[in-house]
Coordinates of N, CA and C in Angstrom, one line a residue:
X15 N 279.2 36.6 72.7 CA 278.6 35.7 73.6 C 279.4 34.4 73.6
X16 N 280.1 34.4 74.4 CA 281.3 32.8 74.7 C 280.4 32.1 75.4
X17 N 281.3 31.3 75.9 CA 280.7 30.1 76.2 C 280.4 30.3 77.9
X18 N 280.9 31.6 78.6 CA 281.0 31.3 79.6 C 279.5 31.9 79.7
X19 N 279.0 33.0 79.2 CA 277.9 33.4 79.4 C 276.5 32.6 78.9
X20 N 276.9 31.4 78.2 CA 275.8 30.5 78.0 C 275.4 29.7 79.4
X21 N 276.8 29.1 80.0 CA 277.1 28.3 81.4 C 276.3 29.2 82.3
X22 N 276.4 30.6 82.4 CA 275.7 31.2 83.1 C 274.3 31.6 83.3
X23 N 273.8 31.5 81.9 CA 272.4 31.1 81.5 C 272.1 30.1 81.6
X24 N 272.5 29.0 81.7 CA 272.5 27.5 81.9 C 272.2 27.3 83.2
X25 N 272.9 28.2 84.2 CA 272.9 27.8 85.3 C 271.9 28.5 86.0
X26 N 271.5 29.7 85.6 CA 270.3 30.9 86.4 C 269.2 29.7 85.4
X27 N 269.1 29.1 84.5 CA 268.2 28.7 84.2 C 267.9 27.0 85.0
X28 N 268.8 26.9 85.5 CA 268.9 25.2 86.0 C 268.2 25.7 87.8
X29 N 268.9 26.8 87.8 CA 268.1 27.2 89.4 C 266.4 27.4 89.0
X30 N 266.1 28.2 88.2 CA 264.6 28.5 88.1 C 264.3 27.5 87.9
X31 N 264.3 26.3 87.1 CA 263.8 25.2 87.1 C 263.6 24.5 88.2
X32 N 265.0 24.3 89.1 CA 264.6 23.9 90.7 C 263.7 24.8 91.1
X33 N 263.5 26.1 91.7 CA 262.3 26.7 92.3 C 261.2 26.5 91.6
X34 N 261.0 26.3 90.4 CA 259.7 26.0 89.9 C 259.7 24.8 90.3
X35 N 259.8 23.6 90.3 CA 259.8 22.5 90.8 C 259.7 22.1 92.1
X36 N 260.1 23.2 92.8 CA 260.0 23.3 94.5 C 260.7 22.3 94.9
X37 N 262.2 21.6 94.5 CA 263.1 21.1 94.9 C 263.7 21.2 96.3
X38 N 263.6 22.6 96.4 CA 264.0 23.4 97.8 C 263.2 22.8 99.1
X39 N 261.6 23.3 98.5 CA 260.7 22.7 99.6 C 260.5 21.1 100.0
X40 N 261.1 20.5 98.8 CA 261.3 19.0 99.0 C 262.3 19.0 99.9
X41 N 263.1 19.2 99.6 CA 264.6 19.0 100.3 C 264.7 19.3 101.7
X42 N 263.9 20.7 101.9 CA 263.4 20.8 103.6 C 262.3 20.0 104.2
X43 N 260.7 19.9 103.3 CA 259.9 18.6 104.1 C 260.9 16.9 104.0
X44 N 261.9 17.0 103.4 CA 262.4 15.6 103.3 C 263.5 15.5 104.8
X45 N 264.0 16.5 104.8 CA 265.3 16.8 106.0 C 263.9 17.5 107.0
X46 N 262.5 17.4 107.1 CA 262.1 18.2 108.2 C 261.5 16.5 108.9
X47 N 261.1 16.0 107.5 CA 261.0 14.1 107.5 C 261.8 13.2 108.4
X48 N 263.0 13.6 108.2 CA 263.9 13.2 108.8 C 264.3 13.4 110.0
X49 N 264.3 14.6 110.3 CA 264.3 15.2 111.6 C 263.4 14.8 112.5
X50 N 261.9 14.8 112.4 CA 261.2 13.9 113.1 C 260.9 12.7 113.3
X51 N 261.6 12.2 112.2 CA 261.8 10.9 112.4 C 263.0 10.6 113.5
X52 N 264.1 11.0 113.9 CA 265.4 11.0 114.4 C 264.5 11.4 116.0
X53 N 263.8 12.8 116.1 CA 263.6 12.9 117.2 C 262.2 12.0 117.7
X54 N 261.8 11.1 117.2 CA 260.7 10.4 117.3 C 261.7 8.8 118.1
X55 N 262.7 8.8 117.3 CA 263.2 7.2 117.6 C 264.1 7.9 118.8
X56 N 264.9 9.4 119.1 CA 265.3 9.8 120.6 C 264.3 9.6 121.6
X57 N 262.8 9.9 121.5 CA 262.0 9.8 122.3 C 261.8 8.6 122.5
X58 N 262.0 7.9 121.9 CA 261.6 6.3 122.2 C 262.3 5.8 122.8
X59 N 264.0 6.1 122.4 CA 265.3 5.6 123.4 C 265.0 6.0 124.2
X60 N 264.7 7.2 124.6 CA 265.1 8.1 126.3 C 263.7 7.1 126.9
X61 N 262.3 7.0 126.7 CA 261.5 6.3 127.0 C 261.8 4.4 127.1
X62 N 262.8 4.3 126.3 CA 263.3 2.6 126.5 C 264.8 2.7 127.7
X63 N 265.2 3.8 127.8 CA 266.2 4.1 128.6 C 265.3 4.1 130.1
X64 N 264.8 5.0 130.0 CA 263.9 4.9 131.3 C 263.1 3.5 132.0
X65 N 262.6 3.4 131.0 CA 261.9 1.9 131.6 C 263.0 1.1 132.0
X66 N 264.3 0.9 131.2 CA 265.4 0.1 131.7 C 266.2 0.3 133.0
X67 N 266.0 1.8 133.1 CA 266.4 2.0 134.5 C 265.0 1.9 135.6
X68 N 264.4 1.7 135.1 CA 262.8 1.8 136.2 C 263.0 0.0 136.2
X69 N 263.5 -0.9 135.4 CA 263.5 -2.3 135.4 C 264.6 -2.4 136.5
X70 N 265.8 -1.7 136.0 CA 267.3 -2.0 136.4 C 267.2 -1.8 138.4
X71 N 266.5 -0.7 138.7 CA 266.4 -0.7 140.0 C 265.6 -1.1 140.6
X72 N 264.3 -1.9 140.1 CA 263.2 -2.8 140.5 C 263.9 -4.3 140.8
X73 N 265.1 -4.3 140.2 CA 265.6 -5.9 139.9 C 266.5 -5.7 141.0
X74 N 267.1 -4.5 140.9 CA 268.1 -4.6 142.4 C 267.5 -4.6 143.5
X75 N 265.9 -3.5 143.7 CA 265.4 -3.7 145.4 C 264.9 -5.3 145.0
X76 N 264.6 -5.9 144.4 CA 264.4 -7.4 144.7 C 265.7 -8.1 145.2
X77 N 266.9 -8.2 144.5 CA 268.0 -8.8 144.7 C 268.5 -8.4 146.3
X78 N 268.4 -7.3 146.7 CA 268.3 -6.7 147.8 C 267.5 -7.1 148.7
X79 N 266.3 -7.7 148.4 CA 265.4 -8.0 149.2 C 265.4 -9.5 149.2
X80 N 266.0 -10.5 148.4 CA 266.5 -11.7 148.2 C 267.3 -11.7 149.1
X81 N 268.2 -10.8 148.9 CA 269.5 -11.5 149.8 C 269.1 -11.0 151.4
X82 N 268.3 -10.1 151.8 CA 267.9 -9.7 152.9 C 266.9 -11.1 153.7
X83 N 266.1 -11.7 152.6 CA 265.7 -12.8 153.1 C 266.8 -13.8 153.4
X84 N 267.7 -14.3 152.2 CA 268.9 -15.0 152.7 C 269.5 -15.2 153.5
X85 N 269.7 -14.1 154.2 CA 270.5 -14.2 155.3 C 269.4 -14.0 156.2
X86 N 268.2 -13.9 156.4 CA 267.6 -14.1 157.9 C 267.3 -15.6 157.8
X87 N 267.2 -16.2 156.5 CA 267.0 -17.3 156.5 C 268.0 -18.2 157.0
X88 N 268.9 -17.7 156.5 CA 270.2 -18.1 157.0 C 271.0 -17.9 158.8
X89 N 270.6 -17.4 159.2 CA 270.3 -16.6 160.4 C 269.5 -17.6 161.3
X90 N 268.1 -17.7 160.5 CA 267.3 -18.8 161.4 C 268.0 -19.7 161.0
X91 N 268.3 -20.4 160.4 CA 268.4 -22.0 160.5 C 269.8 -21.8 161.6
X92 N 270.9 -21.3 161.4 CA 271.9 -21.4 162.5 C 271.5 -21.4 164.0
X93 N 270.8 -20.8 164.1 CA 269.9 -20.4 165.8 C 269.2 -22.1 165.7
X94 N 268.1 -22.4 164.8 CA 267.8 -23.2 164.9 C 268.9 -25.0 165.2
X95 N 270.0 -24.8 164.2 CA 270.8 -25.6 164.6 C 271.7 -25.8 165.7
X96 N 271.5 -24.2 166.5 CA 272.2 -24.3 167.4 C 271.2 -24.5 168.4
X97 N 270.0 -24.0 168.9 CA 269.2 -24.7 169.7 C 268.8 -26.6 169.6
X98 N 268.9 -26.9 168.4 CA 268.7 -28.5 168.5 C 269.9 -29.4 169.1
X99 N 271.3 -28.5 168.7 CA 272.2 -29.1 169.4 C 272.2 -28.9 170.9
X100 N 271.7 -28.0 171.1 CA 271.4 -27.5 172.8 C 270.5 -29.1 173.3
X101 N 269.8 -29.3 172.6 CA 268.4 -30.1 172.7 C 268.9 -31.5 173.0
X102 N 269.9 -31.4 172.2 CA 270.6 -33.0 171.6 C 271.3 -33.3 173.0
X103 N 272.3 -32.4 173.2 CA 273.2 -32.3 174.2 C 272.6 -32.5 175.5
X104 N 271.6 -31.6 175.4 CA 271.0 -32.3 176.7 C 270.4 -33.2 177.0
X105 N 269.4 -34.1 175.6 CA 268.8 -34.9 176.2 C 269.6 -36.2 175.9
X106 N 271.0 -35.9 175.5 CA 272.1 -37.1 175.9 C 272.6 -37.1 177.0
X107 N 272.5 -35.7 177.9 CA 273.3 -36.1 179.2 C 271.7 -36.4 180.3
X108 N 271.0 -36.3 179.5 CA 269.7 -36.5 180.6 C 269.7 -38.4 180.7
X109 N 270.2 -38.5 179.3 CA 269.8 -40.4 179.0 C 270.9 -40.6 179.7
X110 N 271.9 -40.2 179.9 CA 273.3 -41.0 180.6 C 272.8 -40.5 181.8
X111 N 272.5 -39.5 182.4 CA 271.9 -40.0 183.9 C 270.8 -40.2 184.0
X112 N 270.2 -40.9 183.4 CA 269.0 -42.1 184.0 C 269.5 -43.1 183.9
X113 N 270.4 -43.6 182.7 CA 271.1 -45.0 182.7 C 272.1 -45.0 183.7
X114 N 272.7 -44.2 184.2 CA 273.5 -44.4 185.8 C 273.0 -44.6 186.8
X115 N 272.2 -43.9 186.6 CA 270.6 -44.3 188.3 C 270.0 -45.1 188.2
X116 N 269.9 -46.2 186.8 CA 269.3 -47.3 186.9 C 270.5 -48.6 187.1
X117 N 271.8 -47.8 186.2 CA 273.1 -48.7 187.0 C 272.8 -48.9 188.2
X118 N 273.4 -47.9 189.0 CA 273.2 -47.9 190.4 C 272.6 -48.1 191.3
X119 N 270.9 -47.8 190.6 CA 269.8 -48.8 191.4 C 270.2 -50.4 191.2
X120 N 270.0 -50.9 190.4 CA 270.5 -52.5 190.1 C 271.6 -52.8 191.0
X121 N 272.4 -52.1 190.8 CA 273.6 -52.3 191.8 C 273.6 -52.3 193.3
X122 N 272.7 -51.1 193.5 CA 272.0 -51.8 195.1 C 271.2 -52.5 195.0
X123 N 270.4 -52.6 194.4 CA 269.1 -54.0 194.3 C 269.9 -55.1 194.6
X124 N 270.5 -55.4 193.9 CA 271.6 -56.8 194.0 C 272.9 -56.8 194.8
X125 N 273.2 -55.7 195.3 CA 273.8 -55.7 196.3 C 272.9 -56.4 197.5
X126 N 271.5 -55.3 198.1 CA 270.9 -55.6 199.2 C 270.2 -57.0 198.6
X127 N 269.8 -57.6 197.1 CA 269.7 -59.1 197.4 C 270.7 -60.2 197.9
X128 N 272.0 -59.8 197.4 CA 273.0 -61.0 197.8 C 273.1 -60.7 199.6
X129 N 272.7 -59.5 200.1 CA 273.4 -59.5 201.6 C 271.8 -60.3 202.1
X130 N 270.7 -60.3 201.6 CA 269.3 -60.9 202.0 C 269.8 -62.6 201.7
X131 N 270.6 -63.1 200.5 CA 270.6 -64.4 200.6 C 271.8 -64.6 201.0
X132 N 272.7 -63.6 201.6 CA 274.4 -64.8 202.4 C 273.3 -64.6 204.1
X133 N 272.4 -63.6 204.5 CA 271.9 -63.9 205.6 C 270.6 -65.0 205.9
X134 N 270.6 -65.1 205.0 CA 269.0 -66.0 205.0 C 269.9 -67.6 205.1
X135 N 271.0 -67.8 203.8 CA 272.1 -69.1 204.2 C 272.6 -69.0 205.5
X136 N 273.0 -68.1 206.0 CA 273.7 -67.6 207.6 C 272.7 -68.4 207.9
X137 N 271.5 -67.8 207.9 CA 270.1 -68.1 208.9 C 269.6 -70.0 208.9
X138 N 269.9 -70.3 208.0 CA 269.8 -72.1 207.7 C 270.8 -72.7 208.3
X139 N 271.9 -72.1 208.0 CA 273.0 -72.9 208.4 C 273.2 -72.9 209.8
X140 N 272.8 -71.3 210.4 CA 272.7 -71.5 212.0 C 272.1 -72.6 212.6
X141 N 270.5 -72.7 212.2 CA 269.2 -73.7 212.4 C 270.2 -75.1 212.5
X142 N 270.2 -75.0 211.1 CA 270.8 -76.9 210.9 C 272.1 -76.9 212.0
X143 N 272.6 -76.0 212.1 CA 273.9 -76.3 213.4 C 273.2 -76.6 215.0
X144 N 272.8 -75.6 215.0 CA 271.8 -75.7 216.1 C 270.8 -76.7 216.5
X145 N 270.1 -77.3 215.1 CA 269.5 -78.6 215.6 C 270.3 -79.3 215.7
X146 N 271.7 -79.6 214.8 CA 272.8 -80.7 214.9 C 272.9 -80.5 217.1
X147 N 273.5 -79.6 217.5 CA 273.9 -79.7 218.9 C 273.1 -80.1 219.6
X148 N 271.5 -79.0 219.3 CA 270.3 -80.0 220.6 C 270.3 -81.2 220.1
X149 N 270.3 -81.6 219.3 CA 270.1 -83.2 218.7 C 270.7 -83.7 219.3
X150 N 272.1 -83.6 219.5 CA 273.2 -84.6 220.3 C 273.3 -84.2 221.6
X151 N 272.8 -83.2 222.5 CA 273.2 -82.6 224.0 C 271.8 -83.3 224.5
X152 N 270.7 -83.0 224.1 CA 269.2 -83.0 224.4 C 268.6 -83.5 223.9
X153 N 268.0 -84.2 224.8 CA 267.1 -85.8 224.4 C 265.5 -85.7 224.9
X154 N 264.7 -86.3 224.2 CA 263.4 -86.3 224.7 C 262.5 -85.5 224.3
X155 N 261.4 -85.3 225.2 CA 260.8 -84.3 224.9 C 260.8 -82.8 225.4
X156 N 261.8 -82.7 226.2 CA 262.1 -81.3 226.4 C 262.9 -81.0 225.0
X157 N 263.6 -82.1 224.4 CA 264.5 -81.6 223.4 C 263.7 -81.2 222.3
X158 N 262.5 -81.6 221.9 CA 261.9 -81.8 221.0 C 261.2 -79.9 221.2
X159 N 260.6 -79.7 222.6 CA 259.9 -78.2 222.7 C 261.4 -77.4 222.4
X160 N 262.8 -77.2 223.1 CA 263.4 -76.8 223.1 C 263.9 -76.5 221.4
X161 N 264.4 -77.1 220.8 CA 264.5 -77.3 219.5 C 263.0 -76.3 218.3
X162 N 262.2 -76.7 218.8 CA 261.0 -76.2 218.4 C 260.8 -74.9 218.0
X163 N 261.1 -74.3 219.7 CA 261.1 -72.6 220.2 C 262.4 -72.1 218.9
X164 N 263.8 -72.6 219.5 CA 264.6 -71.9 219.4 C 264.4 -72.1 217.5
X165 N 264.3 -73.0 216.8 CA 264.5 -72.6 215.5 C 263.6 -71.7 215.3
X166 N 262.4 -71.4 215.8 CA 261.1 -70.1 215.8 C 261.8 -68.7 216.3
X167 N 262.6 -68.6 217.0 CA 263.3 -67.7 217.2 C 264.7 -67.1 216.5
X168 N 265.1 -68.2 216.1 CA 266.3 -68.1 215.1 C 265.6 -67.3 213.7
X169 N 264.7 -68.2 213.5 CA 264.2 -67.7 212.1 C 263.8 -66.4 212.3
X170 N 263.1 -65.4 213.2 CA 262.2 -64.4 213.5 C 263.3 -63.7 213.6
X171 N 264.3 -63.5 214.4 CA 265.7 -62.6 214.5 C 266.3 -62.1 213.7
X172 N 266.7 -63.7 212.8 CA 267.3 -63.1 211.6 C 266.7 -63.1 210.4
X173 N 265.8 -63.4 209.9 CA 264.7 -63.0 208.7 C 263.8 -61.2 209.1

């Protein structure tokens, strides 16, 4: 009996001691432990994976639907700023022609007043000439009716 056949008893004896111990069945509920532990925290990823892709494409139809606002928003206000310029434009050329038609009314207004007072001076100065000549041609009282009529008719012609 050497020493190798003690090592050998040593060792069939070191195994039966693990099976009586149930080392074995430790070592598989410990790695069976494990195992569902491993596929417990997979389930959880693929379930935190999911929600992140159920997040990830909820955040794009919004961002999508953001920018789909943006640009109609964007959209109106150009239409809008291009109708007020329409607005603008016109109600500048509407103010410049009213302000020309009231130029140009004034302009005849004061045209037809100055031709109303060089004829109304016309119309005095005739009178006063006219009494100057009966005054000095015609005497009396024919001169006086004469004079009378005709500045009544001077005035009525040309007024």
């Amino acid at each position: 009996m050497d020493a190798t056949f003690w090592a050998l008893i040593g060792l069939i004896l070191f195994f039966v001691v693990i099976f009586y111990v149930k080392v074995p069945a430790k070592i598989n509920g410990s790695l069976d432990d494990r195992a569902e532990t491993i596929r417990k925290e997979l389930e959880d990823a693929r379930k935190m994976r999911e929600e992140a892709q159920a997040l990830l494409s909820e955040y794009q139809r919004k961002r999508h639907e953001a920018e789909g606002e943006a640009e109609a928003i964007i959209a109106e206000a150009n239409s809008e700023a291009e109708r007020l310029t329409l607005e603008t434009s016109q109600a500048l050329d509407e103010m410049i022609a009213r302000r020309t038609k009231a130029a140009e009314d004034k302009i005849a207004q004061a045209e037809s007043q100055a031709i109303a007072e060089v004829r109304a001076k016309a119309a005095d100065i005739a009178v006063a000439a006219a009494e100057e000549i009966l005054a000095a041609k015609v005497k009396d009282k024919v001169a006086d009716d004469i004079l009378t009529n005709s500045i009544a008719q001077v005035k009525e012609r040309l007024n």
